[in-house]
Coordinates of C-alpha atoms and ligand atoms in Angstrom, one line a residue:
M1 CA -23.1 -13.1 11.9
A2 CA -19.3 -13.8 10.4
L3 CA -16.2 -11.6 11.2
K4 CA -15.2 -9.7 8.7
N5 CA -11.4 -9.1 7.8
V6 CA -11.1 -5.7 6.4
I7 CA -7.7 -5.1 4.7
S8 CA -6.9 -1.5 3.6
I9 CA -4.1 -1.5 1.1
S10 CA -2.3 1.5 -0.3
G11 CA 0.0 -0.1 -2.8
G12 CA 2.4 0.2 -1.0
K13 CA 5.0 -2.6 0.3
D14 CA 3.8 -2.5 3.6
S15 CA 0.0 -3.2 3.3
T16 CA 1.2 -5.5 0.1
A17 CA 2.8 -7.3 2.3
M18 CA 0.3 -7.5 5.1
L19 CA -2.3 -8.8 2.0
L20 CA -0.1 -11.7 1.4
L21 CA -0.1 -12.1 4.8
A22 CA -3.6 -12.3 5.4
L23 CA -3.8 -14.5 2.1
E24 CA -1.0 -17.2 3.3
R25 CA -3.1 -17.4 6.5
D26 CA -6.2 -18.1 4.3
A27 CA -8.3 -14.8 6.8
P28 CA -11.7 -15.9 6.6
E29 CA -14.4 -12.9 4.7
M30 CA -11.7 -10.8 3.8
V31 CA -12.7 -7.7 2.0
V32 CA -9.7 -6.0 0.4
V33 CA -10.2 -2.0 0.3
F34 CA -8.1 0.6 -1.5
A35 CA -9.0 4.2 -0.5
D36 CA -8.4 6.7 -3.8
T37 CA -7.8 10.2 -2.9
G38 CA -7.1 10.5 -6.9
H39 CA -3.5 12.3 -6.3
E40 CA -1.9 9.0 -6.4
H41 CA 0.6 8.2 -8.8
P42 CA -0.5 6.7 -12.2
E43 CA 2.0 3.7 -11.4
T44 CA 0.0 3.4 -8.2
Y45 CA -3.4 2.7 -9.9
R46 CA -1.9 0.4 -12.4
Y47 CA -0.1 -1.4 -9.3
I48 CA -3.4 -1.9 -7.5
D49 CA -4.9 -3.6 -10.8
Y50 CA -2.3 -6.0 -11.1
L51 CA -2.3 -6.5 -7.7
E52 CA -5.9 -7.9 -8.0
R53 CA -4.7 -9.8 -10.9
A54 CA -2.0 -11.2 -9.4
T55 CA -3.8 -12.5 -6.4
G56 CA -6.6 -13.2 -7.8
V57 CA -8.6 -11.0 -4.9
A58 CA -11.1 -8.8 -5.8
I59 CA -10.1 -5.1 -4.5
R60 CA -12.6 -2.5 -3.3
R61 CA -12.1 1.2 -4.6
V62 CA -13.3 3.6 -2.2
M63 CA -13.5 7.6 -2.4
P64 CA -15.9 10.3 -1.2
D65 CA -18.5 11.8 -2.5
F66 CA -18.4 15.3 -1.8
S67 CA -21.0 16.8 -4.4
R68 CA -23.5 17.9 -1.6
D69 CA -20.7 19.8 0.6
F70 CA -20.2 21.7 -2.9
E71 CA -23.9 22.4 -2.8
R72 CA -23.7 23.8 0.9
K73 CA -20.8 25.4 0.4
R74 CA -21.9 27.9 -2.6
S75 CA -25.1 28.5 -1.0
Y76 CA -22.8 29.9 2.2
I77 CA -20.5 32.0 -0.2
A78 CA -23.8 33.9 -1.7
E79 CA -25.0 34.5 1.8
H80 CA -21.9 35.4 3.2
W81 CA -18.6 36.4 1.6
P82 CA -18.4 39.6 0.2
E83 CA -19.4 40.7 -2.9
D84 CA -16.4 41.5 -4.7
I85 CA -15.2 37.6 -4.4
R86 CA -18.7 35.9 -4.2
Q87 CA -19.0 35.5 -8.7
R88 CA -15.2 34.1 -8.5
A89 CA -15.7 31.8 -5.5
I90 CA -18.7 30.1 -6.9
E91 CA -17.8 29.5 -10.2
A92 CA -14.7 27.8 -9.4
L93 CA -16.8 25.5 -7.0
V94 CA -17.2 22.8 -9.4
P95 CA -16.7 19.2 -8.1
T96 CA -14.4 17.4 -10.6
G97 CA -14.6 14.0 -8.9
I98 CA -11.1 14.0 -8.0
P99 CA -10.8 13.7 -3.9
F100 CA -7.7 15.7 -2.9
L101 CA -8.7 18.8 -5.2
D102 CA -12.5 18.5 -4.9
L103 CA -11.3 18.8 -0.5
A104 CA -8.9 21.5 -1.1
M105 CA -11.4 23.3 -2.8
L106 CA -14.4 22.4 -0.1
K107 CA -11.5 23.7 2.4
G108 CA -10.1 26.4 0.5
R109 CA -6.6 25.5 1.3
F110 CA -4.4 22.3 0.9
P111 CA -4.0 20.1 3.9
S112 CA -0.9 20.5 6.0
T113 CA 1.1 19.2 8.5
K114 CA -0.2 21.0 10.6
A115 CA -4.4 20.9 9.3
K116 CA -3.8 17.3 8.5
F117 CA -7.6 17.1 7.4
C118 CA -6.4 14.4 4.5
T119 CA -6.3 11.2 5.4
E120 CA -9.5 11.4 7.7
H121 CA -11.3 12.5 4.9
L122 CA -9.9 10.8 2.0
K123 CA -9.5 7.7 3.7
V124 CA -10.9 7.5 7.3
L125 CA -14.0 8.1 6.4
P126 CA -14.7 7.0 3.1
I127 CA -14.0 3.5 4.3
Q128 CA -15.8 3.4 7.6
Q129 CA -18.7 5.3 5.7
Q130 CA -19.3 2.8 2.8
V131 CA -17.2 -0.2 4.3
D132 CA -17.5 -1.0 7.9
M133 CA -20.5 1.1 8.9
P134 CA -22.6 -1.2 6.1
L135 CA -20.7 -4.5 7.9
L136 CA -21.4 -3.4 11.4
A137 CA -25.1 -2.6 10.4
A138 CA -25.6 -6.1 9.1
G139 CA -24.8 -7.1 12.1
H140 CA -20.8 -8.7 11.2
D141 CA -17.6 -7.9 13.8
V142 CA -15.0 -6.0 11.9
V143 CA -11.5 -6.4 11.9
S144 CA -9.2 -3.9 10.3
W145 CA -5.9 -5.1 9.0
Q146 CA -3.6 -2.2 9.3
G147 CA -0.5 -2.3 7.7
V148 CA 2.1 -0.5 10.0
R149 CA 5.6 -1.1 11.4
R150 CA 7.0 0.1 14.6
D151 CA 10.3 1.2 13.3
E152 CA 8.7 3.5 10.3
S153 CA 8.6 6.4 13.1
P154 CA 8.0 7.3 17.0
A155 CA 4.3 7.4 16.6
R156 CA 3.8 3.9 15.1
S157 CA 6.7 2.6 17.5
R158 CA 3.9 3.4 20.1
L159 CA 1.3 1.3 18.6
G160 CA -0.2 -1.8 19.8
E161 CA -1.2 -5.1 17.8
W162 CA -4.7 -5.0 18.5
E163 CA -6.8 -1.7 19.5
E164 CA -10.1 -1.1 20.0
L165 CA -11.2 1.8 17.4
D166 CA -14.5 4.1 17.0
L167 CA -17.9 2.1 16.2
G168 CA -16.4 -0.9 17.7
V169 CA -14.1 -1.9 15.2
M170 CA -11.0 -3.7 15.9
A171 CA -7.8 -2.7 14.4
Y172 CA -4.9 -5.5 13.6
R173 CA -1.6 -4.5 13.0
P174 CA 0.2 -7.8 12.1
I175 CA 3.5 -6.5 10.7
L176 CA 4.2 -4.1 13.6
D177 CA 7.3 -5.3 14.5
W178 CA 8.5 -6.6 10.6
D179 CA 11.3 -5.1 9.2
V180 CA 11.6 -3.8 5.2
E181 CA 13.5 -6.4 4.8
R182 CA 10.8 -9.3 5.7
V183 CA 8.7 -6.8 4.0
F184 CA 10.2 -7.3 0.6
A185 CA 11.0 -11.3 1.3
M186 CA 7.1 -11.5 1.7
H187 CA 6.8 -10.2 -1.7
R188 CA 9.7 -12.6 -3.2
K189 CA 8.1 -15.3 -1.2
H190 CA 4.6 -14.8 -3.6
G191 CA 6.0 -14.3 -6.3
I192 CA 4.9 -10.6 -6.1
E193 CA 6.4 -7.2 -7.3
P194 CA 6.7 -4.5 -5.2
N195 CA 5.2 -0.8 -6.7
P196 CA 7.6 0.0 -9.1
L197 CA 8.0 3.4 -8.0
Y198 CA 10.4 2.0 -4.9
S199 CA 12.5 1.5 -8.0
Q200 CA 12.4 4.5 -9.4
G201 CA 13.7 6.4 -6.9
M202 CA 10.7 6.8 -4.0
S203 CA 11.2 6.1 -0.3
R204 CA 7.3 5.3 0.1
V205 CA 4.6 5.3 -1.8
G206 CA 1.5 7.4 -1.5
C207 CA 0.1 10.7 -2.5
M208 CA 2.2 12.1 -5.5
P209 CA 3.6 14.1 -3.3
C210 CA 2.5 13.6 0.1
I211 CA 1.9 16.7 2.4
H212 CA 4.7 15.1 4.8
A213 CA 7.6 14.8 1.6
R214 CA 10.7 15.4 2.5
K215 CA 12.8 18.1 1.0
Q216 CA 14.7 15.3 -1.3
E217 CA 11.7 13.4 -1.8
L218 CA 10.3 16.6 -3.5
R219 CA 13.2 17.1 -5.3
E220 CA 13.3 13.3 -6.5
I221 CA 9.7 13.7 -7.7
A222 CA 10.3 16.9 -9.6
S223 CA 13.3 15.1 -11.7
R224 CA 11.5 11.9 -11.9
F225 CA 7.8 13.0 -12.6
P226 CA 7.5 16.3 -13.9
E227 CA 3.9 16.0 -14.7
E228 CA 2.7 15.2 -11.2
I229 CA 4.2 19.0 -10.6
E230 CA 2.5 20.6 -13.0
R231 CA -0.7 19.0 -12.3
V232 CA -0.2 20.2 -8.7
A233 CA 0.2 23.3 -10.0
E234 CA -2.3 23.4 -11.7
W235 CA -4.7 22.1 -8.6
E236 CA -2.9 25.5 -6.9
R237 CA -4.5 27.7 -9.9
I238 CA -8.2 26.0 -9.1
V239 CA -8.3 26.0 -5.5
S240 CA -6.9 29.4 -5.1
R241 CA -9.8 30.7 -7.4
A242 CA -12.2 29.0 -4.5
A243 CA -10.1 30.4 -1.8
K244 CA -11.2 33.0 0.1
R245 CA -8.2 34.8 0.3
G246 CA -7.8 34.0 -3.7
V247 CA -4.6 31.8 -3.2
A248 CA -4.1 28.4 -1.7
T249 CA -0.3 26.9 -2.4
F250 CA 0.2 23.2 -2.0
W251 CA 2.9 23.7 0.9
A252 CA 1.8 27.1 3.4
A253 CA 4.6 29.6 3.2
R254 CA 6.2 29.8 6.3
G255 CA 6.3 33.1 8.1
E256 CA 4.9 34.8 4.8
A257 CA 2.0 37.4 5.2
D258 CA 1.9 38.7 1.3
V259 CA 1.7 34.8 -0.1
S260 CA 1.6 34.4 -3.8
L261 CA 1.8 31.2 -6.4
M262 CA 4.2 32.7 -7.8
R263 CA 6.7 32.9 -5.2
H264 CA 5.3 30.4 -2.8
G265 CA 3.8 27.6 -5.2
I266 CA 4.7 24.2 -5.8
H267 CA 7.6 25.2 -8.4
S268 CA 8.9 28.0 -5.6
A269 CA 9.3 24.7 -3.3
V270 CA 11.0 22.7 -5.8
E271 CA 13.3 24.9 -7.0
W272 CA 13.6 25.2 -3.1
S273 CA 14.4 21.5 -3.2
R274 CA 17.0 21.7 -5.3
T275 CA 19.4 24.2 -3.4
T276 CA 21.3 23.0 -0.4
R277 CA 19.8 26.2 1.7
G278 CA 18.8 24.6 4.9
G279 CA 16.0 26.1 6.6
R280 CA 11.9 25.5 6.3
Q281 CA 11.3 28.4 3.6
F282 CA 7.8 25.9 2.8
D283 CA 5.7 24.1 5.6
L284 CA 7.8 21.4 7.1
I285 CA 9.5 20.1 3.8
A286 CA 12.5 19.4 6.1
A287 CA 16.0 18.8 4.7
T288 CA 15.9 15.7 7.5
S289 CA 13.5 13.1 9.0
D290 CA 12.2 14.6 12.3
G291 CA 10.1 11.7 13.1
N292 CA 6.6 13.5 12.0
T293 CA 7.0 12.5 8.3
E294 CA 3.7 10.5 8.0
C295 CA 0.0 10.5 9.0
S296 CA -0.4 9.8 13.1
S297 CA -3.8 8.4 12.4
V298 CA -4.0 5.3 14.2
Y299 CA -5.8 3.8 11.3
G300 CA -2.1 4.2 9.4
L301 CA -3.5 4.1 6.1
C302 CA -0.7 6.6 4.3
E303 CA 2.9 4.7 3.9
Ligands
SF4_1 S1 -0.8 12.0 4.9 FE1 0.0 12.6 2.7 S2 -0.6 10.1 1.3 FE2 -1.8 10.3 3.3 S3 -4.1 11.7 2.6 FE3 -2.2 13.2 3.2 S4 -1.2 13.6 1.5 FE4 -1.9 11.7 1.1

């Protein structure tokens, strides 16, 4: 059976450059995949459509289906949770079809820098289950192309160009030693526009916002895209109704026992991001880079 080259793209500059490299090399049997978290900026969805048209390559969108998990969770709550909160949570636990929101409802919390379950459940597993495993089951060898670069972070600087992953999939990281200039040069060479979010002040493209957003990134997002903040504020209300303790903030409030959406929700985080105060009132929205601001998954699926 033929080898399949699975090219994972995020809508960001690095994975786009990698896709262009794969096309340049005429990589055989390409399967181009975009794992949709449901928490991307609308520009990114438009950009994926644009990439498909501009390159002429079909891009497969994958997302998890949590409907069975919702059934299981409702049954569990009905049997095990205290009576006074049971009804509220069961009524709230209705899948929306938005993967990031549904996952947060199921967990009763948002992912965080300490509980980084988002990449695994929203990107790694859907690609493994919906793309890699069927290809392996059909007898193919699978090479997973990953657009990560060493100069992005200390964790990524230690990655190898080739690595055997779970299930026997081989990771291939062909732009590991590229710098950012080379990445954008690759776009120019092929006449492909970068995601417009870069020219709108974003330093990276991914969930809007990512749990790893820095203080200044959050400030920028809030001033340019207030509708994204409002969307997350609404998600905080929805997830709170499904959470056992009745409150779930997008960023965990540090060292606070009495948490509320009013004082610790995303609007408060935005207010803090506009101050010159340092410290970390919210979970790792650091004022400066500390080398831990991206997903550390070996799949490198988040920019
Ligand atoms: S690490 Fe950030 S970009 Fe990746 S899935 Fe989580 S929130 Fe989204």
